[in-house]
Short mmCIF file of C-alpha atoms and ligand atoms in Angstrom, two decimals:
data_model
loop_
_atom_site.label_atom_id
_atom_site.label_comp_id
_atom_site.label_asym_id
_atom_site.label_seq_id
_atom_site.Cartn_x
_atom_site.Cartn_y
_atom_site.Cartn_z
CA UNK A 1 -29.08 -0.68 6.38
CA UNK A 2 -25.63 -2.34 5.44
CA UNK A 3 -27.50 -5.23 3.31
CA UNK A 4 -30.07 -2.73 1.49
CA UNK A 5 -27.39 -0.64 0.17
CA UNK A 6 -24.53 -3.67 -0.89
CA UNK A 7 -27.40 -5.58 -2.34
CA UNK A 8 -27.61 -2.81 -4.97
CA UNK A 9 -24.32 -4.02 -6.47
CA UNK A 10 -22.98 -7.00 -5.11
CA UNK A 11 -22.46 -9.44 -7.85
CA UNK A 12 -25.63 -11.87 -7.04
CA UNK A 13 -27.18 -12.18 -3.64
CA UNK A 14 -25.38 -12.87 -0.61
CA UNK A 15 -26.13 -13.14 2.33
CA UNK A 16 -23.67 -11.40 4.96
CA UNK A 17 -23.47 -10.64 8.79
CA UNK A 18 -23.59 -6.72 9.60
CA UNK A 19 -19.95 -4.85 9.58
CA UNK A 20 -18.19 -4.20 12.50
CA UNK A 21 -18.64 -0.44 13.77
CA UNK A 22 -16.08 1.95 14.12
CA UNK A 23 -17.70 4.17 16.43
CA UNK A 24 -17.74 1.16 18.46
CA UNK A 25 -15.21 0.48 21.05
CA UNK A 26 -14.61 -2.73 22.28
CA UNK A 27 -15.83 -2.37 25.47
CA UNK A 28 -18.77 -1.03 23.68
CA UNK A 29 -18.95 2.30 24.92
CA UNK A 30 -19.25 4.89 21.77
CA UNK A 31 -17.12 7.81 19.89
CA UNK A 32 -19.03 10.93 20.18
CA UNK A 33 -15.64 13.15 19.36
CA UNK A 34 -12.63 13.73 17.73
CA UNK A 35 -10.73 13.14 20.39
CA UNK A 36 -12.20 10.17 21.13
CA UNK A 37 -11.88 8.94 17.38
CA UNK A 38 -8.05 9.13 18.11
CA UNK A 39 -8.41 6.45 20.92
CA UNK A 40 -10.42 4.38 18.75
CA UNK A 41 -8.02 4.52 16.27
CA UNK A 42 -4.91 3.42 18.74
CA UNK A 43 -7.62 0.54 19.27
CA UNK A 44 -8.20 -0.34 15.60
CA UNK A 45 -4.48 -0.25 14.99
CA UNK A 46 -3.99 -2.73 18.22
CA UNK A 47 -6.59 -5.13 16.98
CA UNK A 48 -4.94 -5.02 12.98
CA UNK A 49 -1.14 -5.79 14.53
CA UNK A 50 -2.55 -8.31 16.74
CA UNK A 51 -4.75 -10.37 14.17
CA UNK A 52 -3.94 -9.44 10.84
CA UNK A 53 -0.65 -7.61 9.43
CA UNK A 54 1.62 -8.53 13.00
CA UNK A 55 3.50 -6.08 15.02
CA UNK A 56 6.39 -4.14 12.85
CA UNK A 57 9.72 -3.13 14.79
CA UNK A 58 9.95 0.44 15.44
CA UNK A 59 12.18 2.27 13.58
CA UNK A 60 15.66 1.64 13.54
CA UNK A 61 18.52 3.13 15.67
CA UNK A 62 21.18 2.82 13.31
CA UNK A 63 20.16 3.16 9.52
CA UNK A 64 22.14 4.91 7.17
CA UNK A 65 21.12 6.52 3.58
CA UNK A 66 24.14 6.27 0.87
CA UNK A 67 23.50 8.21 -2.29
CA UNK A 68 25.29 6.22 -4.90
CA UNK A 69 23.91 7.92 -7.84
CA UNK A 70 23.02 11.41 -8.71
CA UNK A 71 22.11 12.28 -12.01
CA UNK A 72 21.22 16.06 -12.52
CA UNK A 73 20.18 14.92 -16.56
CA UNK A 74 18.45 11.76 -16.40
CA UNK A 75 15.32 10.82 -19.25
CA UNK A 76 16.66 13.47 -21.33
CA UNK A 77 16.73 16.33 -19.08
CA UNK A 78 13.61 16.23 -17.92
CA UNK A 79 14.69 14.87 -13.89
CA UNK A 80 17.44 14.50 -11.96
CA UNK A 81 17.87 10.86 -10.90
CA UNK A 82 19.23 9.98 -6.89
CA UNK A 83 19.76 6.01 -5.89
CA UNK A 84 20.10 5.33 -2.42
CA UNK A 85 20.48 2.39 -0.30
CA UNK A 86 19.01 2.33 3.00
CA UNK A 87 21.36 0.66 4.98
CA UNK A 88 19.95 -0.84 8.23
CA UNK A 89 22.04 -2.55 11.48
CA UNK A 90 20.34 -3.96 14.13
CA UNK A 91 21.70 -7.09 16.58
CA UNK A 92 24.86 -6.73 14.88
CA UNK A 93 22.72 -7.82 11.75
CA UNK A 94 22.37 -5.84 8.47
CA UNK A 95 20.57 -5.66 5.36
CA UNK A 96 20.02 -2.84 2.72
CA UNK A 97 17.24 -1.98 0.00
CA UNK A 98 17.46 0.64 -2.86
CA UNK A 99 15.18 3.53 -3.52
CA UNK A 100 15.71 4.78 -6.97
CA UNK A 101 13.92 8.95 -7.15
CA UNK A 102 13.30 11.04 -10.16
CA UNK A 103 12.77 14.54 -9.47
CA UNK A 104 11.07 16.78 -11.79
CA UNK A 105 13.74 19.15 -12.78
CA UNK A 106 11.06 22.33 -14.25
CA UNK A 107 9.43 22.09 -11.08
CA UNK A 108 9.36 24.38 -8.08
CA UNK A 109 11.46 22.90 -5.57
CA UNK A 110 10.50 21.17 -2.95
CA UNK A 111 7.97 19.07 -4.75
CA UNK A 112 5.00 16.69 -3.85
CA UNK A 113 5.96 13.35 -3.81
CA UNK A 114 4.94 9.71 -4.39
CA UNK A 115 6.67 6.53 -3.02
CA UNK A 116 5.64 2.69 -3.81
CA UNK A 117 6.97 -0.38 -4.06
CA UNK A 118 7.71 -1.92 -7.21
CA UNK A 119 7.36 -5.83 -8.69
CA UNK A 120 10.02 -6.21 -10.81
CA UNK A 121 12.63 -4.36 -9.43
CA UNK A 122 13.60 -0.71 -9.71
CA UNK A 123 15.18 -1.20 -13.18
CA UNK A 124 12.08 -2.23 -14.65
CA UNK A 125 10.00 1.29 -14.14
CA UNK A 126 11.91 2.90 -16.95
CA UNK A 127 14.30 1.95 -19.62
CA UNK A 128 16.61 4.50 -18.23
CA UNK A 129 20.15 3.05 -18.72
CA UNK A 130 21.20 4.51 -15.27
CA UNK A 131 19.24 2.37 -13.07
CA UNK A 132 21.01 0.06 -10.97
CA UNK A 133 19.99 -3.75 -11.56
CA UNK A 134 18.79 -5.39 -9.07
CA UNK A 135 20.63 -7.95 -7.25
CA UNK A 136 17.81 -9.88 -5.17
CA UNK A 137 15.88 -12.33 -7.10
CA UNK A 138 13.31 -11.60 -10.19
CA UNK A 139 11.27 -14.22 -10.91
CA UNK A 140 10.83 -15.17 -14.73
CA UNK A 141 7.69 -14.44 -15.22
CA UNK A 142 5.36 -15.12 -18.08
CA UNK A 143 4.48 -11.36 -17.99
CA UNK A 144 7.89 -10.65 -18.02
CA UNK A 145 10.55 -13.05 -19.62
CA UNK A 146 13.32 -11.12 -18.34
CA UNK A 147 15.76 -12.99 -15.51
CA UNK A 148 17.90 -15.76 -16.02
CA UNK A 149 18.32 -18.36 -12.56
CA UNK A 150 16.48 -15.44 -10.86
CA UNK A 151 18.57 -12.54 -11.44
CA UNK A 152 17.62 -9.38 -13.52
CA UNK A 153 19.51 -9.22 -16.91
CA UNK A 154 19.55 -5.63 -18.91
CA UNK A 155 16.09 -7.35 -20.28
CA UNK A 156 14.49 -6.69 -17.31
CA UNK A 157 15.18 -2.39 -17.93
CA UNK A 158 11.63 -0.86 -18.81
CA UNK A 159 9.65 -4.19 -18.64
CA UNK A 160 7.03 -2.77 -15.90
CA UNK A 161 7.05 0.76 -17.24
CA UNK A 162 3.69 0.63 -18.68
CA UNK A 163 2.20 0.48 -15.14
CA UNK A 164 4.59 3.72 -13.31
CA UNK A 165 3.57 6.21 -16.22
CA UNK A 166 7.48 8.09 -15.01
CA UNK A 167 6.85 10.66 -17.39
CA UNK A 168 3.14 11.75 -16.54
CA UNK A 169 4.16 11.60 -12.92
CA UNK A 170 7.13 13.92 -13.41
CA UNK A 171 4.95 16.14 -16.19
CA UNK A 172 2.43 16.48 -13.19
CA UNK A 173 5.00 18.18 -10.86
CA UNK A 174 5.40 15.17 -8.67
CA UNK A 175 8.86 13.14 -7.51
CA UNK A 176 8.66 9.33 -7.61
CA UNK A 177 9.92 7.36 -5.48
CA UNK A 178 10.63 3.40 -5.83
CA UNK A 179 11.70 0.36 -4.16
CA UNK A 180 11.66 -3.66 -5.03
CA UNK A 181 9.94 -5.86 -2.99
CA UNK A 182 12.04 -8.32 -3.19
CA UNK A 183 14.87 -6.65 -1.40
CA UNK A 184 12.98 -5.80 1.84
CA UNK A 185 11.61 -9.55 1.69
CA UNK A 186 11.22 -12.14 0.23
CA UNK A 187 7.58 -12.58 -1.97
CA UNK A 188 7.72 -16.44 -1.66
CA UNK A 189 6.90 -19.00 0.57
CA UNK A 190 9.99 -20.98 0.41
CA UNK A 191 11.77 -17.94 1.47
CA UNK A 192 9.79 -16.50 3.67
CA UNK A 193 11.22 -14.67 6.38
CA UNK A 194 14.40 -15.83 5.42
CA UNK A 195 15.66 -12.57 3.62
CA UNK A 196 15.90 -8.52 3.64
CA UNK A 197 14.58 -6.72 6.71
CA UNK A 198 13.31 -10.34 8.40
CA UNK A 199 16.54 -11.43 9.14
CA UNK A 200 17.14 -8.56 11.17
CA UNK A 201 14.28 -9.13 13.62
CA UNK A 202 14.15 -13.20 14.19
CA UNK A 203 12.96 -13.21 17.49
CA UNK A 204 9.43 -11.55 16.31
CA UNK A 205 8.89 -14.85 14.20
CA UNK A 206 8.10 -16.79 17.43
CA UNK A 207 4.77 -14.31 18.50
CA UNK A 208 1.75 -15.07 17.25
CA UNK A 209 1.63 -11.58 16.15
CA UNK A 210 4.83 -12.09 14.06
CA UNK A 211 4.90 -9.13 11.24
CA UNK A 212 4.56 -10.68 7.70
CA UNK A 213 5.81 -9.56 4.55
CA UNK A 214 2.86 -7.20 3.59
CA UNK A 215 3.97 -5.39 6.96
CA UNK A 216 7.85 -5.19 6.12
CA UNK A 217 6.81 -3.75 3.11
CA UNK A 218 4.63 -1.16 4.63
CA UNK A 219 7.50 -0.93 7.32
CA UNK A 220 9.93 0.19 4.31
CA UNK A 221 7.95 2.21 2.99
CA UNK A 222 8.18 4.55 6.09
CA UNK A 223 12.12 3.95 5.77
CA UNK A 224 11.62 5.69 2.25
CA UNK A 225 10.28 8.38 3.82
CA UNK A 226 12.95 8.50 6.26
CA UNK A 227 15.06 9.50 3.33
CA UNK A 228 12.65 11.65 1.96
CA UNK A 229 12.53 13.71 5.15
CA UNK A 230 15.52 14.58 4.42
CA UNK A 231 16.25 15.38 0.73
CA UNK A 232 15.51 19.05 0.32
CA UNK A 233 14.41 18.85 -3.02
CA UNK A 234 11.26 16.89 -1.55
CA UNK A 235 8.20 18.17 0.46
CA UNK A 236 7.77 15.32 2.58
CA UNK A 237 4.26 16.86 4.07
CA UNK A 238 3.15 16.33 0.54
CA UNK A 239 3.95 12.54 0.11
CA UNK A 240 1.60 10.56 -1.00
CA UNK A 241 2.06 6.15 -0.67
CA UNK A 242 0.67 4.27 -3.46
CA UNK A 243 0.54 0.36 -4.21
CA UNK A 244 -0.80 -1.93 -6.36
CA UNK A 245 -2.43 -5.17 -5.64
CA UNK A 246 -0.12 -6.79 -2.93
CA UNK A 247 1.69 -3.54 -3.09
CA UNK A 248 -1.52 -1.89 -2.55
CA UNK A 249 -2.07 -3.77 0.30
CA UNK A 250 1.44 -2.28 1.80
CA UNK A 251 0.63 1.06 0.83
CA UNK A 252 -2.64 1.19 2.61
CA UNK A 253 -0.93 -0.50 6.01
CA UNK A 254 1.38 1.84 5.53
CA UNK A 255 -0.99 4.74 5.35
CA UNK A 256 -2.55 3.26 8.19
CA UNK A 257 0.20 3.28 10.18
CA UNK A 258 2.51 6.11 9.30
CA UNK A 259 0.46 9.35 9.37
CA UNK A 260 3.78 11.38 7.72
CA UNK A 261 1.97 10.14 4.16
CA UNK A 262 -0.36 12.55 3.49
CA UNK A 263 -2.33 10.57 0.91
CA UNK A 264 -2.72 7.47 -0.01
CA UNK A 265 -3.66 5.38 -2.94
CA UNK A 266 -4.65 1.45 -3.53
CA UNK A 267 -4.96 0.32 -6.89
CA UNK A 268 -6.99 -2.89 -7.20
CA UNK A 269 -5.44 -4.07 -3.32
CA UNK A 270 -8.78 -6.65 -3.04
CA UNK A 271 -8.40 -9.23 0.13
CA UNK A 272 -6.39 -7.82 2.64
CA UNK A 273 -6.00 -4.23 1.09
CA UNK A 274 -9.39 -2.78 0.85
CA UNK A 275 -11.99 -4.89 -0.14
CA UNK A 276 -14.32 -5.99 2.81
CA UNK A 277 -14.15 -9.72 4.07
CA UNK A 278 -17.99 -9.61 5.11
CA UNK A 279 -19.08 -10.07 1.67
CA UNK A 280 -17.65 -13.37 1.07
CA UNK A 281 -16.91 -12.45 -2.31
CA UNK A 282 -13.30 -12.72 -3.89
CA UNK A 283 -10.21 -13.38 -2.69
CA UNK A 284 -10.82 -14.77 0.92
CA UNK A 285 -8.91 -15.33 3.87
CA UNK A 286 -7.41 -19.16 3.50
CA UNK A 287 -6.33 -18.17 0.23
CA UNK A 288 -4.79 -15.49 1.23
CA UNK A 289 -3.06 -17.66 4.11
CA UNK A 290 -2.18 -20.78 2.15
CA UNK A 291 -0.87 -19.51 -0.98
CA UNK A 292 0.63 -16.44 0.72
CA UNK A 293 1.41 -17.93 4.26
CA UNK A 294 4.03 -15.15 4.34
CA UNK A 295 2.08 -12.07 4.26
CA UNK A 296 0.60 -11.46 7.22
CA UNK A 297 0.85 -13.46 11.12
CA UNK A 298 0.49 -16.39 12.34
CA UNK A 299 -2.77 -15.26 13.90
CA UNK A 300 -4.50 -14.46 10.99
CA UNK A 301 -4.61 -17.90 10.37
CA UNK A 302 -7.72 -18.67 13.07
CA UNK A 303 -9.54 -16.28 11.01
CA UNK A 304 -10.06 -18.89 7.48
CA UNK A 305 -13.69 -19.92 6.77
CA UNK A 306 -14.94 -17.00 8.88
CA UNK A 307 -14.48 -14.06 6.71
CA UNK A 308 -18.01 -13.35 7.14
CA UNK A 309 -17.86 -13.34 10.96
CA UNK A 310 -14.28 -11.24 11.42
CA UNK A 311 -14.46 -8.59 14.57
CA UNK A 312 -12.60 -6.13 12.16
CA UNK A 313 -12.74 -5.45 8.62
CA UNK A 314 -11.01 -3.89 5.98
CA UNK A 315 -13.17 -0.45 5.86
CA UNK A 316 -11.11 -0.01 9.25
CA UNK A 317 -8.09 0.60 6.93
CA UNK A 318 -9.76 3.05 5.25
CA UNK A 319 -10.51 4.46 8.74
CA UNK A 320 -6.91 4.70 10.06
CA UNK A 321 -5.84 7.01 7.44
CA UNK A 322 -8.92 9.29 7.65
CA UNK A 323 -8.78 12.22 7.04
CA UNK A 324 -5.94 11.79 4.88
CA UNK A 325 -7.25 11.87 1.65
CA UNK A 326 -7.04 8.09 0.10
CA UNK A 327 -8.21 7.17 -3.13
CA UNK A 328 -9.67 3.09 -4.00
CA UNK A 329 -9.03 2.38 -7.63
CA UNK A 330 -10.94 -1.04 -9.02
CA UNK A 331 -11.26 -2.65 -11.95
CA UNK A 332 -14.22 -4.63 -13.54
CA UNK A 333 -12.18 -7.65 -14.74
CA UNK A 334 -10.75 -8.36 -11.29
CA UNK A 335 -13.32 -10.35 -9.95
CA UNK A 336 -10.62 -11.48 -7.00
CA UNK A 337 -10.39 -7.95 -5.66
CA UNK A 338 -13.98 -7.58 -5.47
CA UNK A 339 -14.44 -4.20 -7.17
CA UNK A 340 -18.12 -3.66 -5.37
CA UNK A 341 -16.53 -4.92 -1.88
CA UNK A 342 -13.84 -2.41 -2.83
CA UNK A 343 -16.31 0.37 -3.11
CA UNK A 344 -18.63 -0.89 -0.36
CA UNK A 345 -15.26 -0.41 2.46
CA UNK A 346 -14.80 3.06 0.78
CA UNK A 347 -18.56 4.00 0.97
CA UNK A 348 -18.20 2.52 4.72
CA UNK A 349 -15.48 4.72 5.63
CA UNK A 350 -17.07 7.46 4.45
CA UNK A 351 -18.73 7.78 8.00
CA UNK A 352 -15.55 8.06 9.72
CA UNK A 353 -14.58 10.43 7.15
CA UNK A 354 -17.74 12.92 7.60
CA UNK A 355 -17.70 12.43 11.44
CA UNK A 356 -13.88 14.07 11.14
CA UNK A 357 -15.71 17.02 9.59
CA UNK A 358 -14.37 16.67 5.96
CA UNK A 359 -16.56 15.32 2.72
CA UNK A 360 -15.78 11.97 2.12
CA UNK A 361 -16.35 9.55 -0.60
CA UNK A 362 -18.91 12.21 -2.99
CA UNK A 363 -21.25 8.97 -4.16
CA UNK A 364 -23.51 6.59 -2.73
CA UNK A 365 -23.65 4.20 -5.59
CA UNK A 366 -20.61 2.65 -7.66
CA UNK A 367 -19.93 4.64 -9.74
CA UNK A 368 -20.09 4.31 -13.51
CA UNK A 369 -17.33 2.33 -15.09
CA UNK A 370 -14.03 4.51 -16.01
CA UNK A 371 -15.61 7.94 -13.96
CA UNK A 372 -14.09 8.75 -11.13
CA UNK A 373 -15.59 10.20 -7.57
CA UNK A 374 -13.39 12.22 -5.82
CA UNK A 375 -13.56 13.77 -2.67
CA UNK A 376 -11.77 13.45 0.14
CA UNK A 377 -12.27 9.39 -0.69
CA UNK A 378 -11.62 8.91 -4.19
CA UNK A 379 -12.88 6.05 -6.17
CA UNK A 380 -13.04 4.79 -9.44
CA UNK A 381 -13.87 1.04 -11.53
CA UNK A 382 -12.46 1.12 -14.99
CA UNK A 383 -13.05 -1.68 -17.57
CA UNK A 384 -10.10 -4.22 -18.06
CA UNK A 385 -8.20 -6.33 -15.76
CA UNK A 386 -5.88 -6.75 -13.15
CA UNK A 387 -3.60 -3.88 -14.19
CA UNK A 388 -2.26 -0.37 -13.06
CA UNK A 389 -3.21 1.79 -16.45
CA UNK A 390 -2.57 5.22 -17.61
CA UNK A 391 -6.34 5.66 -17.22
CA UNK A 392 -5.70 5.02 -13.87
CA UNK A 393 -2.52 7.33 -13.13
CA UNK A 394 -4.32 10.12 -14.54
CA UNK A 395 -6.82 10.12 -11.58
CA UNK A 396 -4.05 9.39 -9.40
CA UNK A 397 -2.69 12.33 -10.18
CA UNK A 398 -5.74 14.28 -10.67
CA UNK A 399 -6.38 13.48 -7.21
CA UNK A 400 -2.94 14.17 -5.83
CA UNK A 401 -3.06 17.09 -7.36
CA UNK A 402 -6.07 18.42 -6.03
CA UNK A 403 -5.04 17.47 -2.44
CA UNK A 404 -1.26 18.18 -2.21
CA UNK A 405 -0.98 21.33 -4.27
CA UNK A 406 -3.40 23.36 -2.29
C1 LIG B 501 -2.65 -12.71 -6.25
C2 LIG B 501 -3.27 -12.57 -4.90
C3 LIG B 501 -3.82 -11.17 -4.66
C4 LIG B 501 -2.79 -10.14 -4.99
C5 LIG B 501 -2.27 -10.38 -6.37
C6 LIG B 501 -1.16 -9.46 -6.82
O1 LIG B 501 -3.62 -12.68 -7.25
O2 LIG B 501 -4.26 -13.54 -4.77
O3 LIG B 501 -4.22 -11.02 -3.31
O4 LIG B 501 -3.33 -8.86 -4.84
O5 LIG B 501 -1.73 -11.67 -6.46
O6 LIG B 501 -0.40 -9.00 -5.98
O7 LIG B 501 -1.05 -9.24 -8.04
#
């Protein structure tokens, strides 16, 4: 059934082995309920920390959230600005990361919120004069010429701010919520493990199952909401965890993970976020495990050449955060991400979705390029590149909005 309906859009002809089933359990006895579907999922989760994104500590005993910065007046009135660091101790060992929130001040308080991880570093969402600089490493990039001997310079203020939209976020009624990447871990191979929240767990770099960077990301993220949980100007049932690309990968395994985010949202996430393996198509999985050796364990590695043959795939992501609305945003230029294998995990989830009683992904096809599907799967594949756009935000928000405001 699988290879009638991808052949409609897969880019050429390939030939693929059937997906893995979620109703499926591996001792092959089926899900016929709800409560069953909760087993399964314990399962699915099992089978992704064992041979994909590793096994994350749980959270920490002694972590501590310092507000350095409150700022009832920030962008011109419109939101009041908080900075905190999350400081975290564990084995006598510490290490700290930054989230930087902007609250909608005309809102009614507590408002929605939505937390992801940043590139750049928290500086470089807005030009806003009161965000702290980063002081973990910025690469200089040829996107953005901005660091000197890796360290952010007041160049680096505003560089990304194209791709957070700040002001349509807050406009919409939501809080934002931000972190850099590279303080939670290190984003290169050289360093890997070597940095942030790593260093505070060494002895889970000796398992097979060892958690990799995407998973300390995904792992902070559910520090953020930590915080969150407990700033009162923030409904932290209404959070939503968004990422793009590498970030989107995070979000998703956070999503999968943490069940506190009520929504979540990839933005062009391909291999190892939410495009499916099966297809062959894309990104595949030695790439993903020579030039990013640090992103997920050791025991992904077995997996390379057989991305057509994997016991899981990535519409099991999807799965795990069902029925949490989650929304799969491609785009047509990135061929690496696999926009149709993209679409194909969200059309494949859709069954999960539907079997937990609620509507799903509304389309059978891929839809046409920049018009969005939205139910409780949204999806969209916009025309351009590798990008996060304000095309794209406004269906973000469109669909946060529809979810979190009811
Ligand atoms: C590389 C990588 C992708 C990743 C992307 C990004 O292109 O191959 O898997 O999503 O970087 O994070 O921008």
């Amino acid at each position: 059934m699988l290879l009638i309906f991808l052949s409609n859009y897969s880019h050429g002809q390939q030939a693929y082995s059937p997906l893995p089933d979620a109703f499926t359990f591996s001792d092959g006895k089926k899900v016929t309920n709800a409560k069953q579907w909760d087993a399964r999922r314990e399962e699915l989760l099992k089978v992704f920390r064992s041979e994909m994104y590793g096994t994350s500590p749980p959270r920490p005993g002694d972590m501590r959230f310092e507000v350095f910065d409150q700022e009832k007046n920030a962008l011109g009135g419109k939101a009041t600005r908080k900075q905190i660091t999350i400081h975290i101790k564990e084995n006598g060992r510490e290490a700290k990361f930054d989230l930087l929130v902007y609250i909608p001040n005309k809102a009614r308080h507590p408002v929605p919120a939505i937390i992801g991880l940043n590139f750049i570093g928290n500086q470089a969402i807005s030009a806003d004069p009161g965000i702290k600089l980063t002081e973990a490493w910025v690469e200089n990039s040829k996107m953005f010429p901005c660091a000197i001997n890796g360290k952010a310079t007041e160049a680096c203020r505003g560089v990304n701010a194209g791709q957070w939209q700040v002001d349509s976020i807050l406009d919409a009624g939501f809080a934002l919520a931000t972190m850099y990447r590279e303080e939670i871990a290190a984003d290169r191979k050289e360093e890997m493990f070597k940095t942030g929240i790593h260093t505070l767990y060494p002895e889970y770099q000796n398992r097979e199952d060892n958690f990799g960077t995407v998973a300390a990301w995904a792992w902070a993220l559910s520090r953020g909401m930590d915080y969150l949980e407990t700033d009162k100007d923030i409904n932290s049932k209404k959070v939503a965890v968004f990422g793009f690309s590498r970030l989107g990968k995070a979000a998703l395994w956070a999503g999968a993970n943490d069940r506190r985010f009520a929504l979540v949202i990839s933005n062009e996430s391909g291999a190892g976020g939410a495009k499916l393996f099966h297809r062959g198509i894309g990104e595949n999985v030695r790439r993903l495990n020579t030039v990013f050796p640090h992103w997920y364990a050791k025991s992904f590695r077995k997996y390379m050449d057989k991305d057509t043959l994997l016991p899981f795939d990535q519409h099991f992501i999807i799965d795990l955060i069902a029925p949490r609305p989650v929304y799969i945003a491609s785009a047509e230029g990135d061929k690496g991400s696999d926009p149709a294998g993209e679409f194909a995990a969200a059309l494949e989830a859709d069954k999960v979705f539907r079997f937990l009683k609620t509507d799903g992904l509304p389309v059978k096809e891929i839809p046409h390029l920049n018009q969005a599907a939205m139910g409780q799967i949204g999806y969209h594949i916009r025309d351009g590149g590798h990008d996060v756009t304000s095309f794209d935000w406004k269906q973000f928000l469109i669909f946060s909005n529809l979810h979190l405001k009811k």
